[in-house]
Every structure is written in structure tokens, then in C-alpha cells.
XYZ file of N, CA and C in Angstrom:
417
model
N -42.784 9.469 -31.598
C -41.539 8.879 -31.232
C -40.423 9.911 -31.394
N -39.838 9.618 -30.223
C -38.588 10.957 -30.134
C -37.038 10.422 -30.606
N -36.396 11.022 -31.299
C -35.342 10.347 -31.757
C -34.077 11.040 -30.703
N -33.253 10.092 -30.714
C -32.381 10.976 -29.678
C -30.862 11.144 -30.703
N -30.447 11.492 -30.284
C -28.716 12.120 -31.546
C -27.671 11.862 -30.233
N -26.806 11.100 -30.489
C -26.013 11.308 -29.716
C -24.282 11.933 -30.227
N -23.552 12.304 -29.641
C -22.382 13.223 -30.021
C -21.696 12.805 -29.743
N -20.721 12.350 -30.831
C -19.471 11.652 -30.886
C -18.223 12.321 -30.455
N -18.412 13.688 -30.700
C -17.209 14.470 -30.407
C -16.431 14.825 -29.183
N -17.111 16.331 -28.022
C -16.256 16.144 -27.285
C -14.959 16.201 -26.874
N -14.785 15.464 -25.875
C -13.405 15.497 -25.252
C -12.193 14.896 -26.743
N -13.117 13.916 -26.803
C -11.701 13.041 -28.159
C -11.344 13.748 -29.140
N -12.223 14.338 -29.509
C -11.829 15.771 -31.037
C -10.849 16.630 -30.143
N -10.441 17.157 -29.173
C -9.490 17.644 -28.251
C -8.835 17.173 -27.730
N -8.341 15.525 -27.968
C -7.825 15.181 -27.185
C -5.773 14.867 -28.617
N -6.194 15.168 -28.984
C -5.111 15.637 -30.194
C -3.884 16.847 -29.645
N -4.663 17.742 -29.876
C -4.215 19.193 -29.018
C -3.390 19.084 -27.580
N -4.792 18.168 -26.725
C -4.034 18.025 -25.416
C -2.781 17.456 -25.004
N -2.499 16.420 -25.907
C -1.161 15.673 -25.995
C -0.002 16.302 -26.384
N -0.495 17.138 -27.909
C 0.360 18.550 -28.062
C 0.896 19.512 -27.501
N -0.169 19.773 -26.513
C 0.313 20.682 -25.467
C 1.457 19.974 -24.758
N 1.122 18.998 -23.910
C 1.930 18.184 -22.991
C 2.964 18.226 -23.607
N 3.130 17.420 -24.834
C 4.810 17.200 -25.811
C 5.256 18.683 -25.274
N 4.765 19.411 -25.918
C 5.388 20.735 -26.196
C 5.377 21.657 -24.570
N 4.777 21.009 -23.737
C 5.241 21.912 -22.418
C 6.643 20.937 -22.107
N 6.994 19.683 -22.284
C 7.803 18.683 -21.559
C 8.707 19.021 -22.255
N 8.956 18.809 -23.619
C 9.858 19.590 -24.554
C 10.423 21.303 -24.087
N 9.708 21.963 -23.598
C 9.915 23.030 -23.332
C 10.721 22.977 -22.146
N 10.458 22.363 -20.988
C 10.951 21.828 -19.720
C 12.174 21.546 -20.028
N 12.314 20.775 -20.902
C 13.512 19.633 -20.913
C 14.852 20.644 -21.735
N 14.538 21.678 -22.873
C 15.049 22.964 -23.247
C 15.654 23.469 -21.930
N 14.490 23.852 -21.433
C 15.642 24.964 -20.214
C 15.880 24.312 -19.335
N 15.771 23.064 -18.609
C 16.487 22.434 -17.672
C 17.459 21.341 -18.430
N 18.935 21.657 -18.258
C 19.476 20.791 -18.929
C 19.760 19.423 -17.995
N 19.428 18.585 -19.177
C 19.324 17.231 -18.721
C 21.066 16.347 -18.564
N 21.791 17.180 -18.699
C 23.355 16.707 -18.726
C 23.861 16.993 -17.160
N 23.524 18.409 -16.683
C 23.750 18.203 -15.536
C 22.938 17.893 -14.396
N 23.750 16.632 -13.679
C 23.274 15.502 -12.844
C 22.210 16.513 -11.309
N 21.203 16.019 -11.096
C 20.683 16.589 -9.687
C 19.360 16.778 -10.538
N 18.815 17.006 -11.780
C 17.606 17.596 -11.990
C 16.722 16.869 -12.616
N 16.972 15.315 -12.748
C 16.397 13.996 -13.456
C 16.482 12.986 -12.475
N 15.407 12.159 -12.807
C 16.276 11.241 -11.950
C 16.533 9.643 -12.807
N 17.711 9.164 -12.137
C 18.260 8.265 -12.598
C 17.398 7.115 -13.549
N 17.723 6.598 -14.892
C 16.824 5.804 -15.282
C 17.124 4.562 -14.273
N 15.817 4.336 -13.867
C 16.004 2.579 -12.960
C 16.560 1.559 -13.781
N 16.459 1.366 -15.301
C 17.197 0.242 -15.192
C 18.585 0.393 -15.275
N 18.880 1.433 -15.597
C 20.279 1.698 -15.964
C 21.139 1.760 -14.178
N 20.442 2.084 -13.372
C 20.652 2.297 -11.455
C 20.722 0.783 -11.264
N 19.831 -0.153 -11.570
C 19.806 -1.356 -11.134
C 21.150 -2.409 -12.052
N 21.276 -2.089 -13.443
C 21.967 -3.020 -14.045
C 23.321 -2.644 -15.033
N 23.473 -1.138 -14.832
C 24.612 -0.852 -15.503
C 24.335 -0.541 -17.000
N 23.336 -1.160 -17.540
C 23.048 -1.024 -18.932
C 22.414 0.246 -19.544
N 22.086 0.309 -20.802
C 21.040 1.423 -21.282
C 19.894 0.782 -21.241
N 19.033 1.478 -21.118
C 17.428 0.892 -21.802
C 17.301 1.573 -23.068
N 16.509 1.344 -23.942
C 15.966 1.635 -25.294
C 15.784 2.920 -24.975
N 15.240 3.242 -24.050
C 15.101 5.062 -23.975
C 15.923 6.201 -23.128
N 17.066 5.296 -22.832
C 18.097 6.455 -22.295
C 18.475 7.035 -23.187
N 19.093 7.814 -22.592
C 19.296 9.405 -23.836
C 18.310 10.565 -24.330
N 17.277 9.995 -23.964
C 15.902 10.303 -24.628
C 15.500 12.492 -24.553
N 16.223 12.383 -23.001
C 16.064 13.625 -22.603
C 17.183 14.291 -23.373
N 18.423 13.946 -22.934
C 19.510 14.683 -23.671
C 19.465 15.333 -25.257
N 18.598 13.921 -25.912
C 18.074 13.948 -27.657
C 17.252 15.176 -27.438
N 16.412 15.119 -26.643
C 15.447 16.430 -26.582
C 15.965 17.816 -26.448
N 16.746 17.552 -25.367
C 17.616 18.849 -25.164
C 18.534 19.463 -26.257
N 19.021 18.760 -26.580
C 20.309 18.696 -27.758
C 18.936 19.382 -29.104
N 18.002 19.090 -29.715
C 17.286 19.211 -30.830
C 16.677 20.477 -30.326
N 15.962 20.733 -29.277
C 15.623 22.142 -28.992
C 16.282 22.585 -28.776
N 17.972 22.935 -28.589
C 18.658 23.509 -29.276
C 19.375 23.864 -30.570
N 18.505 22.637 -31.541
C 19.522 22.971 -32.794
C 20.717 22.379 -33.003
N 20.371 21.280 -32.174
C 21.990 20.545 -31.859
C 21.355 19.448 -32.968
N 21.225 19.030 -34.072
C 20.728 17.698 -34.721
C 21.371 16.576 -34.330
N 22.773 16.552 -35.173
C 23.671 15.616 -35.122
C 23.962 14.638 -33.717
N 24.164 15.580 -32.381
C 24.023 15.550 -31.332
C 22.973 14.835 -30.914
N 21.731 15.332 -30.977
C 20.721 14.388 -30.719
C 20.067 13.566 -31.065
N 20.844 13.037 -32.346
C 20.926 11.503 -32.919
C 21.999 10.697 -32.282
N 23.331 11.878 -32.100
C 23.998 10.602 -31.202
C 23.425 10.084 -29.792
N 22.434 11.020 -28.885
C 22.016 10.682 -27.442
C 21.141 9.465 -28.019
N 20.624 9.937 -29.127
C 19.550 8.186 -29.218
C 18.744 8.147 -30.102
N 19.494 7.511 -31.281
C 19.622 7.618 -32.420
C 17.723 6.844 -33.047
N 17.519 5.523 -31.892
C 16.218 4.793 -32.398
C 14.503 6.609 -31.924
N 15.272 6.796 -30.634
C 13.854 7.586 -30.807
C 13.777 8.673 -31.414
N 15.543 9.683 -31.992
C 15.295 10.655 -32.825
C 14.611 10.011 -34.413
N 14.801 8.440 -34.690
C 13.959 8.007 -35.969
C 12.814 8.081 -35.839
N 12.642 7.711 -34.619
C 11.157 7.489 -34.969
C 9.977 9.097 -34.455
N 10.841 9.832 -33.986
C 10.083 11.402 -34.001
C 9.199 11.515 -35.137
N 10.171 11.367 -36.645
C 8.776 11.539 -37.441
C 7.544 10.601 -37.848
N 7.925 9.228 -37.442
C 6.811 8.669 -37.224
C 5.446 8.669 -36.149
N 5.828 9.242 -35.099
C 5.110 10.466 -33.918
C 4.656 11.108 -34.842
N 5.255 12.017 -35.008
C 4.557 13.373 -35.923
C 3.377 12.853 -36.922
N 3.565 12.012 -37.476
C 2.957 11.594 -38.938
C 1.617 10.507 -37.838
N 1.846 9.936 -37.052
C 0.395 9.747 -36.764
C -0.087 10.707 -35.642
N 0.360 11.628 -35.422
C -0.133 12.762 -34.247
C -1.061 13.343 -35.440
N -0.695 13.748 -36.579
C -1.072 14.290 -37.822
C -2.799 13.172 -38.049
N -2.482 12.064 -38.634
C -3.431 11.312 -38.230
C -4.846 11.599 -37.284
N -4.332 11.172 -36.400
C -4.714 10.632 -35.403
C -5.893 12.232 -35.097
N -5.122 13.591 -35.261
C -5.943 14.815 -35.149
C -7.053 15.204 -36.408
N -6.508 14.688 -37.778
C -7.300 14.461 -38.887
C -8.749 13.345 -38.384
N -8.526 12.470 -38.062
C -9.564 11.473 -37.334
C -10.590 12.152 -36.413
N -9.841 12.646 -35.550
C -10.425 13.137 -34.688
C -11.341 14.221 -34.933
N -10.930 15.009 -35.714
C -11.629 16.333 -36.155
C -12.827 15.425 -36.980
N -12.803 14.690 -37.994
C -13.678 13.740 -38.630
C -14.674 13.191 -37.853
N -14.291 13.120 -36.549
C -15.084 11.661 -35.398
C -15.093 10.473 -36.225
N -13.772 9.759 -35.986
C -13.343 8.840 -36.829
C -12.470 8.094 -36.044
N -12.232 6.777 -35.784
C -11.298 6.271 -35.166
C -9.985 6.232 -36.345
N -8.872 6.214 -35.578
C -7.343 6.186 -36.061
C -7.572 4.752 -36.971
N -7.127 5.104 -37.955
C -6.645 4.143 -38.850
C -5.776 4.986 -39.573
N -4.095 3.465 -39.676
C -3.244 3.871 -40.305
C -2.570 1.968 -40.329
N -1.823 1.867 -41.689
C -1.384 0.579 -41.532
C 0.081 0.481 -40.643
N 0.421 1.627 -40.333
C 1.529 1.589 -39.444
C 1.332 1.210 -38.210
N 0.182 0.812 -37.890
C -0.818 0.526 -36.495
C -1.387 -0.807 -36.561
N -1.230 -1.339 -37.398
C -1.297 -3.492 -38.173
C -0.279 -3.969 -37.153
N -0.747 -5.039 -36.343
C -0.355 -5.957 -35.546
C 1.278 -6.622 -35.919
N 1.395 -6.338 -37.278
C 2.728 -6.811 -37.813
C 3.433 -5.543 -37.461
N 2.931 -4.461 -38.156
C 3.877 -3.611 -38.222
C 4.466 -3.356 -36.379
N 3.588 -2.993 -35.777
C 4.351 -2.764 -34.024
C 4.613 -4.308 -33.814
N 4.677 -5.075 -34.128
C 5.728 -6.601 -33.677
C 7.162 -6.186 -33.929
N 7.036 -5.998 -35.412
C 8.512 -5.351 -36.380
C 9.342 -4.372 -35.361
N 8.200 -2.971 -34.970
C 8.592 -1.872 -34.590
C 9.642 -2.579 -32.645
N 8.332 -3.577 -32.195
C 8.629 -3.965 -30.699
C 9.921 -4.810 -31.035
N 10.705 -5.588 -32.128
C 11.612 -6.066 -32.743
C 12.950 -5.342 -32.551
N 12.585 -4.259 -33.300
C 13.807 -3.542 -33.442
C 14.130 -2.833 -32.144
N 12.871 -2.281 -31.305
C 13.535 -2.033 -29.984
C 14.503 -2.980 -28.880
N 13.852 -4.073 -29.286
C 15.046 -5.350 -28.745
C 16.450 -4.717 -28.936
N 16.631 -5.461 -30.394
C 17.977 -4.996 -31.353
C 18.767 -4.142 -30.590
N 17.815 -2.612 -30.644
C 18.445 -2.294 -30.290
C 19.159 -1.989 -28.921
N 18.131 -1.971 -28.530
C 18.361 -2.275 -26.841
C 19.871 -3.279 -26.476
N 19.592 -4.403 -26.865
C 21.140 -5.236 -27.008
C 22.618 -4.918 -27.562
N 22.175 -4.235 -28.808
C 23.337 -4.141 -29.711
C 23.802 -2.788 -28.795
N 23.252 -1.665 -28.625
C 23.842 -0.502 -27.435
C 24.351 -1.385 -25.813
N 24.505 -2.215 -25.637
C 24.756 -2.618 -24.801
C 26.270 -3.208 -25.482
N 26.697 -3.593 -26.249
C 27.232 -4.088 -26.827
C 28.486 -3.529 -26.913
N 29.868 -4.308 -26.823
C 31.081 -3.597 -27.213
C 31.115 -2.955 -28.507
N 30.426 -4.063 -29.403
C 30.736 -3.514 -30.657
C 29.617 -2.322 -31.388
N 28.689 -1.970 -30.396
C 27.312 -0.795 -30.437
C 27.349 0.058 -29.309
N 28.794 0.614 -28.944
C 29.237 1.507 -27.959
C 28.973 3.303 -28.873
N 28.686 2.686 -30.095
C 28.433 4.235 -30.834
C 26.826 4.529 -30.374
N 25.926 3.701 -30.147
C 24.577 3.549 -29.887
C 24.251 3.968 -28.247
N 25.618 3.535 -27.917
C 25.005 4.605 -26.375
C 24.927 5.590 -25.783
N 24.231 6.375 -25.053
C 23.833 7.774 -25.363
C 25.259 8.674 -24.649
């Protein structure tokens, strides 16, 4: 009787890196094409359709502004996704520890409560930047 082995690894033990790359080529992109002047992005749709922000406008500018060294700046373009950068980081960290293991992601920041909480506060904020009185929140 022949036993067979099969290999968990693969593409998914690399697939850590590959995302890395991407961040860090789009990040790189978004550095030398500045995202302030108009013609080289294109318009967020909901903001074209309804006047408002979405939760992730600003998003580019934050990028731009931080790969330059601009901090302050790119907390004001958008203040919810420069927070949560290091929570990115910290399961990218994860998630490549796993992987190298052949291990699926486990982290309790990934519990059905916790992204309800997280999908919560994107509301919030989403509204309150819309808001006369959360005009500091828009990018």
C-alpha cells in the first residue's frame, strides 16, 4: 500500500508577499502620482452621484500625504483608515506567520463580533463626516 503526502503549501505560503508587493507597488504609484491634482484618479462614485464622502475618500491623499512624511496630514485626509493601517499591518504580520506554518489565520480580531464592531464604526463614521458638526472628518 502506497501512501500518498499531499502539500499544503504552495501558492498560499506566497500569497503573504504577493499582497505586499501589490500594497507596496500601489503605495508607490500613489507617492509619485499626486492624488490632489484632479485628471489622474477617478472620481469616487459615490461622492459623483451624492455629494457626500464615503468611508474611504481621502484614502489616496492619506497615502500620498504619509509617503511623504506628511503624518498629521494624512490623518486629516482620513483619519478611520490611517487607524486602522496598523491593524493591516498586525494581521498582514499574522496572516504571513500562518502561512509560513501552513496554518490557517487565526486571530480574535477576526471573531464575528469583533468585524460587526469594526463594520459599526465604519457607519459612524461614514455619517458623522457627512455631518455639519464632523466637517473636521472630511478629507
Amino acid at each position: 500500500m502506497t501512501t500518498v503526502r499531499t502539500w499544503r503549501g504552495g501558492r498560499s505560503r506566497w500569497a503573504p508577499y504577493a499582497v505586499l508587493a501589490v500594497a507596496a507597488g500601489a503605495a508607490g504609484y500613489v507617492a509619485l502620482v499626486d492624488p490632489n491634482h484632479p485628471g489622474h484618479y477617478p472620481t469616487c462614485p459615490f461622492y459623483a452621484l451624492t455629494g457626500d464622502y464615503c468611508p474611504g475618500c481621502g484614502s489616496l491623499r492619506m497615502i500620498h500625504a504619509l509617503t511623504h512624511g506628511h503624518v498629521a496630514e494624512a490623518f486629516g485626509r482620513n483619519a478611520l483608515a490611517f487607524v486602522t493601517l496598523p491593524l493591516l499591518g498586525y494581521l498582514w504580520v499574522r496572516w504571513t506567520v500562518a502561512a509560513r506554518r501552513d496554518r490557517p489565520l487565526q486571530a480574535k480580531i477576526l471573531q464575528p463580533w469583533a468585524i460587526i464592531v469594526f463594520a459599526v464604526v465604519i457607519v459612524v463614521f461614514w455619517v458623522v463626516r457627512n455631518l455639519p458638526a464632523g466637517h473636521a472628518l472630511a478629507p
